[in-house]
Tab-separated table of C-alpha atoms in Angstrom:
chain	number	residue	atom	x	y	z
A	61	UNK	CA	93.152	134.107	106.265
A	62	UNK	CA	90.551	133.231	103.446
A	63	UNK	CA	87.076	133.181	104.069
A	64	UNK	CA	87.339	129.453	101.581
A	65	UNK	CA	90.339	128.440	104.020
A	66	UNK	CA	88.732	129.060	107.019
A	67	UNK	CA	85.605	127.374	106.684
A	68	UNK	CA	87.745	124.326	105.005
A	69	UNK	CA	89.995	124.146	108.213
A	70	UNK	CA	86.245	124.526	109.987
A	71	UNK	CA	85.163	121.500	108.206
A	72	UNK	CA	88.046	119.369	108.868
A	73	UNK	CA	88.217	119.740	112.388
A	74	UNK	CA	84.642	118.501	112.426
A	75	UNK	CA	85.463	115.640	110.872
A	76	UNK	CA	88.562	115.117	113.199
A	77	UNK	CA	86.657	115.757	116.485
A	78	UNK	CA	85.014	113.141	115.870
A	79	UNK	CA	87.447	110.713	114.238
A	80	UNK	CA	89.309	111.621	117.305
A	81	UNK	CA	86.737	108.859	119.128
A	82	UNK	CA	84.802	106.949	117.035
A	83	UNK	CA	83.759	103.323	117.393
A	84	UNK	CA	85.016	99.941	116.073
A	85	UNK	CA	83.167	97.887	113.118
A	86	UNK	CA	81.049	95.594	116.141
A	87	UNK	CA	80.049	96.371	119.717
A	88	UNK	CA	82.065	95.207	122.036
A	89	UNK	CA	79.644	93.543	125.125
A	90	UNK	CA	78.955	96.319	127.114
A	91	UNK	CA	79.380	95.125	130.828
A	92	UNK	CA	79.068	98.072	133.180
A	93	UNK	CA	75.726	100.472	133.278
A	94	UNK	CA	76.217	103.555	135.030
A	95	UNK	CA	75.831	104.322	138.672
A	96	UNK	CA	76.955	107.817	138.847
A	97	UNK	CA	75.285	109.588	141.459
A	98	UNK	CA	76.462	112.609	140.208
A	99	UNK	CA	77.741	113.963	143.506
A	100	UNK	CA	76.327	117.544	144.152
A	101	UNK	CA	79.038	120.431	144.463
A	102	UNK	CA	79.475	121.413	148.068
A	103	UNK	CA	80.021	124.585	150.128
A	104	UNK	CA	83.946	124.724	151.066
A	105	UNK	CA	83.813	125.585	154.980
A	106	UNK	CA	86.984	127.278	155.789
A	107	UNK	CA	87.654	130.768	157.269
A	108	UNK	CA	91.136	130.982	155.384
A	109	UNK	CA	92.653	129.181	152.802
A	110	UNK	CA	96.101	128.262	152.064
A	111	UNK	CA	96.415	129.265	148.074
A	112	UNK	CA	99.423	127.871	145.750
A	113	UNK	CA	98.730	129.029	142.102
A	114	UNK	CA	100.417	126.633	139.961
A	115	UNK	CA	101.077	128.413	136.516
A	116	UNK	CA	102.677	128.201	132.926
A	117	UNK	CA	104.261	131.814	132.261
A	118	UNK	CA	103.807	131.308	128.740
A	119	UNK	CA	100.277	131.917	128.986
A	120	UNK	CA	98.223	135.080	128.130
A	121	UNK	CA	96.487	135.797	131.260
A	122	UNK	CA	98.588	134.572	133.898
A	123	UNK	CA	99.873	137.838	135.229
A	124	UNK	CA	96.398	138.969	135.101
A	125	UNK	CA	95.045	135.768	137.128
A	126	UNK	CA	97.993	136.545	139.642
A	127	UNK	CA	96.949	140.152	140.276
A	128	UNK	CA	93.061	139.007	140.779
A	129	UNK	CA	94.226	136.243	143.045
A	130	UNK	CA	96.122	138.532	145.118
A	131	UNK	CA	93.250	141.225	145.456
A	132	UNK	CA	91.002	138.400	146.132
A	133	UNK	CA	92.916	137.182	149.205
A	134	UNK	CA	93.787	140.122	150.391
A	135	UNK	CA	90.315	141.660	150.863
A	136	UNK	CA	89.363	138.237	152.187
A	137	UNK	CA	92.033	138.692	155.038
A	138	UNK	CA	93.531	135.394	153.645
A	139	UNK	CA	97.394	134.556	153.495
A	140	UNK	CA	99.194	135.990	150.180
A	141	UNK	CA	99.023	132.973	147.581
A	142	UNK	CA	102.342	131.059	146.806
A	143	UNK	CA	102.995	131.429	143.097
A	144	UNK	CA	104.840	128.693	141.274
A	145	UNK	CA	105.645	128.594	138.000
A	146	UNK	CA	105.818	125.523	135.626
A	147	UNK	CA	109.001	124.959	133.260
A	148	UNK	CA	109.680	123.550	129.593
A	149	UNK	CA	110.811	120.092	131.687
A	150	UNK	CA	108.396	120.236	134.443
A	151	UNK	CA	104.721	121.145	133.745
A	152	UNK	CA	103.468	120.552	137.635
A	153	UNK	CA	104.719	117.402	139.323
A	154	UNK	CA	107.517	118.926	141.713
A	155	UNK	CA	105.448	121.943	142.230
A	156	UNK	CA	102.184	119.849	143.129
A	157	UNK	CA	104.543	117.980	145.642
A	158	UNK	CA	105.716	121.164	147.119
A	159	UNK	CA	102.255	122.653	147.533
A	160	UNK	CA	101.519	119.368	149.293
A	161	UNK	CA	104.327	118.977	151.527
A	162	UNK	CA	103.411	122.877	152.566
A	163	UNK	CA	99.984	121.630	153.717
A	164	UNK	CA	97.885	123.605	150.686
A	165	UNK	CA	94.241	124.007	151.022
A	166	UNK	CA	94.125	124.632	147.353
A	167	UNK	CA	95.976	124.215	144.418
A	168	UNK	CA	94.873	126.515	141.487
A	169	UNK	CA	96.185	125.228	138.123
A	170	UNK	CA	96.657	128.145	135.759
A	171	UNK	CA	97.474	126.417	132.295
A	172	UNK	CA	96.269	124.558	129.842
A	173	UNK	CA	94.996	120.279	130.215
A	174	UNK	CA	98.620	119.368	130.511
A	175	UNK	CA	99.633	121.291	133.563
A	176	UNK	CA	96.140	120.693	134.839
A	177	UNK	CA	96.936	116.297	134.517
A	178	UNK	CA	100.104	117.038	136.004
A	179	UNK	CA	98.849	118.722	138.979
A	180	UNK	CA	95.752	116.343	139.012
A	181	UNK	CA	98.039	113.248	138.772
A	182	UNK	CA	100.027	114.409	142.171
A	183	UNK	CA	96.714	115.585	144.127
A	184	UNK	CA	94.769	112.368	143.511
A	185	UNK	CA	93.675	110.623	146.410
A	186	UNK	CA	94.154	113.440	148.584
A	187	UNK	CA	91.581	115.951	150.435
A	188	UNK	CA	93.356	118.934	149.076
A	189	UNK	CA	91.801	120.707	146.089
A	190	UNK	CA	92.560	121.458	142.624
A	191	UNK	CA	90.754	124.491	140.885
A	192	UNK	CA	91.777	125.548	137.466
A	193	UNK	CA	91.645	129.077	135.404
A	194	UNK	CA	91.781	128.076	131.836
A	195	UNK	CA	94.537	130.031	129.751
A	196	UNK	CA	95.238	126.915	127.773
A	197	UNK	CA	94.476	125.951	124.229
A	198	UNK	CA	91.800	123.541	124.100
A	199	UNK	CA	90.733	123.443	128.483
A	200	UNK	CA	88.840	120.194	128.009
A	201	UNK	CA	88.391	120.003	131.593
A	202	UNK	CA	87.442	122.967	132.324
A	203	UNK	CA	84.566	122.625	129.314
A	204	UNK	CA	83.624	119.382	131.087
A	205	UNK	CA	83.223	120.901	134.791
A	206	UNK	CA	81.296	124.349	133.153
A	207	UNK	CA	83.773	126.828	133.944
A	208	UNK	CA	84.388	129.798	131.654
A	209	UNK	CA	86.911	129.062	129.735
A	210	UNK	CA	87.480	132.974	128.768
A	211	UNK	CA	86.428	134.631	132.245
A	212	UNK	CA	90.083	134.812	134.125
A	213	UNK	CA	88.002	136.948	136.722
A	214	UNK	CA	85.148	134.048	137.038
A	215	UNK	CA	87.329	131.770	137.653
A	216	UNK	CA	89.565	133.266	140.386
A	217	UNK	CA	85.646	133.712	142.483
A	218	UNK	CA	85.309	130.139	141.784
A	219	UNK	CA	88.810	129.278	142.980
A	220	UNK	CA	88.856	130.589	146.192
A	221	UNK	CA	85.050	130.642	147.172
A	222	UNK	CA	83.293	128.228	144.286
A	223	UNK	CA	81.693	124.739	146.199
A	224	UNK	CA	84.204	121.739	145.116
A	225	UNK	CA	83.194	117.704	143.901
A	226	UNK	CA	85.141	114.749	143.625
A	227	UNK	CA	85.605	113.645	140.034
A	228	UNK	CA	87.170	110.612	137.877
A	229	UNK	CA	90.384	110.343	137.010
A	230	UNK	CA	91.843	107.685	134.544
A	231	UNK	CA	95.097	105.788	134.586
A	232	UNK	CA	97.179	104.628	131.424
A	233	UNK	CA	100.337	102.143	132.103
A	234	UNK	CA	102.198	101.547	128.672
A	235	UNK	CA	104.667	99.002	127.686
A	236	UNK	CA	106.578	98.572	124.614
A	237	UNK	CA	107.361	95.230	124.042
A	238	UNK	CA	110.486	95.882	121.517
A	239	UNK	CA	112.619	98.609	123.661
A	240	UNK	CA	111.570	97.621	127.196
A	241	UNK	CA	110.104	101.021	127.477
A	242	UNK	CA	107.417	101.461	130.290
A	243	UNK	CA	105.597	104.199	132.273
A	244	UNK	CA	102.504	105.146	133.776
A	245	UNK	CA	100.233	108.446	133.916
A	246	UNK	CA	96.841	109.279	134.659
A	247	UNK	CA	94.253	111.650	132.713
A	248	UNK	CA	91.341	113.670	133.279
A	249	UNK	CA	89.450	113.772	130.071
A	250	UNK	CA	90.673	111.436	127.053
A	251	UNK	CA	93.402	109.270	126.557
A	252	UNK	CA	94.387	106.803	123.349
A	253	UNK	CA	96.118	105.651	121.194
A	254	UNK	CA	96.464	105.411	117.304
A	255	UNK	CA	95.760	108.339	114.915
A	256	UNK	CA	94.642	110.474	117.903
A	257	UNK	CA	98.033	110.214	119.210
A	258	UNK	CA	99.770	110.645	115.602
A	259	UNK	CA	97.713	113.573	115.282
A	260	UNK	CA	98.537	114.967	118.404
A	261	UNK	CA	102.404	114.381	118.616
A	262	UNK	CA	102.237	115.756	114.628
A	263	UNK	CA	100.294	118.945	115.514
A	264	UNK	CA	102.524	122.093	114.775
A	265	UNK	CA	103.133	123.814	117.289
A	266	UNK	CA	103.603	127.336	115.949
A	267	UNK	CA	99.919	127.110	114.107
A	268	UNK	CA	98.701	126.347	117.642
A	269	UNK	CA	100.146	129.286	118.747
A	270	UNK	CA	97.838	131.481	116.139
A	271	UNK	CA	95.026	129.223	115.558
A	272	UNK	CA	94.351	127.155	118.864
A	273	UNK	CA	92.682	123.987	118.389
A	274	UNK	CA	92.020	124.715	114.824
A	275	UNK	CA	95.835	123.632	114.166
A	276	UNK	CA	94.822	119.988	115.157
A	277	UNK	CA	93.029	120.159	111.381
A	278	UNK	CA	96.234	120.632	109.563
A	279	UNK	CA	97.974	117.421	110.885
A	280	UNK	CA	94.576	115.571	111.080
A	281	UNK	CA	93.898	115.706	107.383
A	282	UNK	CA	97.567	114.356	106.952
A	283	UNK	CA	96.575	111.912	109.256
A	284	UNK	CA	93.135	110.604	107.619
A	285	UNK	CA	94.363	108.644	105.174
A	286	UNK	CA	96.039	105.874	106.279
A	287	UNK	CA	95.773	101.792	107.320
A	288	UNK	CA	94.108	100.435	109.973
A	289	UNK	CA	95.715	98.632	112.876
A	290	UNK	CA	94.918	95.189	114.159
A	291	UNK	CA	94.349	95.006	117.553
A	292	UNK	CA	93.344	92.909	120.650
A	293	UNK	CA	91.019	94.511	123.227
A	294	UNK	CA	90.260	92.826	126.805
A	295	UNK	CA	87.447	94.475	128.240
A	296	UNK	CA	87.055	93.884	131.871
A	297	UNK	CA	88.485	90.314	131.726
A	298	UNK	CA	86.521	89.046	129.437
A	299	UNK	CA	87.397	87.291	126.119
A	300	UNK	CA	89.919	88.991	123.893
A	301	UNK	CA	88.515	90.958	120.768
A	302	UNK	CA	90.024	91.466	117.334
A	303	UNK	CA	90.016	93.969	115.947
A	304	UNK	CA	91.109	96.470	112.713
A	305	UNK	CA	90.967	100.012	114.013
A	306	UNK	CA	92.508	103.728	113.411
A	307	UNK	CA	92.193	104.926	117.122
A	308	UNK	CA	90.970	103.820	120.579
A	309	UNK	CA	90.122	106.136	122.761
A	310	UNK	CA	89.334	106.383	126.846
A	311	UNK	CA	87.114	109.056	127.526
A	312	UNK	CA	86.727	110.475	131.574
A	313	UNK	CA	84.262	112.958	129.980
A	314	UNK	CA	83.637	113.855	126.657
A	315	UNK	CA	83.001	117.871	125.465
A	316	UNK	CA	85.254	119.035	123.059
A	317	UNK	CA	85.911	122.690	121.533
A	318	UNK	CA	83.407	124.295	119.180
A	319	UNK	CA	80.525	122.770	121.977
A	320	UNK	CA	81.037	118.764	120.532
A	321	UNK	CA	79.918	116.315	122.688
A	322	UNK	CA	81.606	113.326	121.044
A	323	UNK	CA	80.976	110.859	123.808
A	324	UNK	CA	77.285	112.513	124.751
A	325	UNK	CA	76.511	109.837	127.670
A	326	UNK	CA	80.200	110.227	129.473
A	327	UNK	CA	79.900	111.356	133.190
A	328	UNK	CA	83.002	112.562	134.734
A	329	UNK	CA	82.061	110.884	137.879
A	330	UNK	CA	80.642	107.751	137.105
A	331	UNK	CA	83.258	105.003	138.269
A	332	UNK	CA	83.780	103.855	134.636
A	333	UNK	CA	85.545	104.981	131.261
A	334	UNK	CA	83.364	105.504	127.827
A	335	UNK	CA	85.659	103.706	125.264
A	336	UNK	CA	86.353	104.716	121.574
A	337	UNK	CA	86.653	102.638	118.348
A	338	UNK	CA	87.978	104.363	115.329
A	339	UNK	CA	87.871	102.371	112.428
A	340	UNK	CA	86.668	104.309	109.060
A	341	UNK	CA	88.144	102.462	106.020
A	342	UNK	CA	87.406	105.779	103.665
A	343	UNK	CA	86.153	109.252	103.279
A	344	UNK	CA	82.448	108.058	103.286
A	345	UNK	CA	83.379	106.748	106.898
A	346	UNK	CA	84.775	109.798	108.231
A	347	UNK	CA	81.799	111.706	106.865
A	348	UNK	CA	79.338	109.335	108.094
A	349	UNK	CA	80.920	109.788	111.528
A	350	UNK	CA	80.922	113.428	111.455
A	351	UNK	CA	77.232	113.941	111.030
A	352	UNK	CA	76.756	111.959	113.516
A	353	UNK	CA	78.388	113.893	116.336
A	354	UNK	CA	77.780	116.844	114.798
A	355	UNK	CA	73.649	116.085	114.602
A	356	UNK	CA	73.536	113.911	117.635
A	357	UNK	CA	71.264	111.254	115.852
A	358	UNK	CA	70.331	107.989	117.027
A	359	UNK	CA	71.009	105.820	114.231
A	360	UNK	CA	74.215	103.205	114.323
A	361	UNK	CA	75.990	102.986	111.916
A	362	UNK	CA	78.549	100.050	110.896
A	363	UNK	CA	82.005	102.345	112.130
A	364	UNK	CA	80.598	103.540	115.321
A	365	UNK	CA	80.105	102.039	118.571
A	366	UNK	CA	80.498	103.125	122.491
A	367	UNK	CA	80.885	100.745	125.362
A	368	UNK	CA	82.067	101.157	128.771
A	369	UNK	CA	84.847	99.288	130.967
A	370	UNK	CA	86.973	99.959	134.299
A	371	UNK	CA	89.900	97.972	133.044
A	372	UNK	CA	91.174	97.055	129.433
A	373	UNK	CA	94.027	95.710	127.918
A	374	UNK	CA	94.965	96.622	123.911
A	375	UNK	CA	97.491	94.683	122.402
A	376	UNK	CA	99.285	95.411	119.091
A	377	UNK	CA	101.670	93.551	117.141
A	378	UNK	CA	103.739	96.544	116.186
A	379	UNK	CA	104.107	99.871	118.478
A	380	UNK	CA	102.018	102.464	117.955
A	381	UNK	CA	101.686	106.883	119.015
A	382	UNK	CA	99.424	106.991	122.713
A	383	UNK	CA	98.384	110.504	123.692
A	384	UNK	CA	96.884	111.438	127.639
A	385	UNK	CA	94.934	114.750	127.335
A	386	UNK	CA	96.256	116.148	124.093
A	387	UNK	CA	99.715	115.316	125.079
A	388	UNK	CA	102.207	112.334	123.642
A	389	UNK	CA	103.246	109.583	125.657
A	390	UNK	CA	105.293	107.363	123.667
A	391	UNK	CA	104.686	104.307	121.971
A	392	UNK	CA	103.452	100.985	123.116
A	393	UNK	CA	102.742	97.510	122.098
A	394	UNK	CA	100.683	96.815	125.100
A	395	UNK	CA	98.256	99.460	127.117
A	396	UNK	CA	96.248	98.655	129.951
A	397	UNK	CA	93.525	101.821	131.120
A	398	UNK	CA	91.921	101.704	134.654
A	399	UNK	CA	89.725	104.155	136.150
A	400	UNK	CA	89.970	105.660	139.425
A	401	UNK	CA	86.577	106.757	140.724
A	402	UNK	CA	86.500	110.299	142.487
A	403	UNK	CA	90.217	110.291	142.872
A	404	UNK	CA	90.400	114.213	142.337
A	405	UNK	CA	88.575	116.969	144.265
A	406	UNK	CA	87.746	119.741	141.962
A	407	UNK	CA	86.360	123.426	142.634
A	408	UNK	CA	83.555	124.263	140.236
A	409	UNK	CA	80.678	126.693	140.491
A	410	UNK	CA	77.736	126.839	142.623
A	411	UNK	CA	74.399	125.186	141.545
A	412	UNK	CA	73.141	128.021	139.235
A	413	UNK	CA	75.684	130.240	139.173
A	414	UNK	CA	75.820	132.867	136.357
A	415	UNK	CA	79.317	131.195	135.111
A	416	UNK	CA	77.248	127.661	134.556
């Protein structure tokens, strides 16, 4: 590829990052201040662990991840790990439920953030463990709870004998008014709807493949241009907003690829979500976003705003794309979003450990 292409393609995705969650034309009143407590990782106390390693074959890595896993145990005197492996129809569910129903002590999630939701969305509310080795394309939560997204062998350590916290999860019902269409599925880093979602369920696949998250750029510049949507936003029960926007966005936690903190204040455990307005009416506003996620600065500007909620309902007259955690979820003419606080226990990485 050309040096001039690939800095152009760098470029663009900076600009998409952060139109992927960037704020409406006025704050919305910003109810809920944080209370996270930020609950400290703790020691896992067991003398042997029941492992299931939940995995997409597809992946580069995973036969490597199930030879480490299997040395691992074994030297720890531990019973041989169940492998399962996720399919084109299923990326988790059934397997989650089976690794349940067999009494796991841990569920290890080798994928990329949609076999992690789908294993997160079955384990919530339940004592048993997820931990994750990233061998996806973008690992957003991973990123978010410090792992290494490109040490398989870090991982596995942190897998089996890592400390483990409770974290957020969130949970998106949609509705579409015209076909009677409705379901319901949680997330563990960003959700929306909008251009996010168009972007998303447009991305092609095969660039993915070769570029990783860089391919997001390709449909996101076919994307930018385009009208805003008119919306109605119910934070928390309050009055109904109107509003004109490109995207809204519900962020659990908010790193991105490249080392973007879009949503720099989002805690993954602090009982609410960090929502996203994205209403840039030209190139100027796109730009003007971009520097400031990019630079971090302090000055508002007219497009961008943050505000946090546990409950919302959006409203549009005609449907529009939603997305959970990169992945497309049909469209809807009515979403409500609702945290769950601490709903998932997580293995991560001992207080400074080398993988932090």
């Amino acid at each position: 590829m050309p040096t001039e292409a690939l800095i152009a393609i760098i470029v663009i995705v900076f600009l998409l990052a952060v139109g992927f969650s960037w704020l409406g034309v006025r704050k919305l009143a910003q109810k809920h201040t944080r209370s996270a407590v930020a609950e400290s990782p703790h020691k896992i106390h067991a003398a042997a662990q029941k492992v299931f390693f939940i995995y997409n074959p597809t992946k580069n890595g995973a036969e490597a991840a199930k030879t480490l896993l299997l040395r691992s145990t074994a030297l720890a005197g531990w019973p041989v790990p169940t492998f399962l492996e996720t399919t084109a129809e299923d990326p988790g569910y059934a397997m989650a439920d089976h690794a349940l129903e067999a009494k796991a002590d841990v569920v290890i999630v080798g994928g990329g953030d949609g076999t992690v939701r789908a294993v997160a969305q079955t384990l919530r509310h339940t004592e048993v463990s997820m931990a994750i080795i990233p061998l996806g394309t973008g690992n957003l939560l991973a990123r978010n709870l410090e792992l290494d997204v490109n040490d398989i062998a870090a991982s596995v350590e942190i897998a089996l004998f890592g400390h483990q916290r409770h974290i957020d999860a969130g949970l998106m019902e949609i509705e579409n008014e015209i076909t009677g269409a409705m379901s319901k599925q949680s997330f563990m880093v960003i959700a929306g709807l909008g251009m996010d979602a168009e972007v998303m369920n447009d991305t092609n696949a095969k660039l993915k493949e070769s570029v990783g998250w860089l391919a997001y750029s390709e449909a996101g510049l076919r994307h930018m241009v385009g009208r805003r949507k008119k919306v109605s936003i119910v934070m928390d029960g309050q009055p109904a907003q109107q509003r004109k926007v490109r995207s809204v966005l519900f962020a659990n936690c908010g790193l991105l690829p490249g080392g973007i903190d879009f949503v720099p204040d989002a805690l993954i455990d602090d009982g609410v979500l960090d929502v996203v307005v994205v209403s840039p009416r030209s190139a100027l506003g796109w730009i003007a976003m971009a520097g400031k996620v990019v630079f971090q600065h302090n000055n508002r500007l007219p497009v961008i705003d943050f505000y946090r909620s546990q409950n919302l309902v959006i409203r549009t007259v005609l449907p529009v794309e939603t997305q959970v955690d990169g992945d497309p979820s049909g469209t809807a003419t009515m979403v409500k979003v609702s945290v769950e606080p601490k709903a998932v226990l997580v293995r991560v990485a001992a207080p400074n450990h080398p993988a932090l």
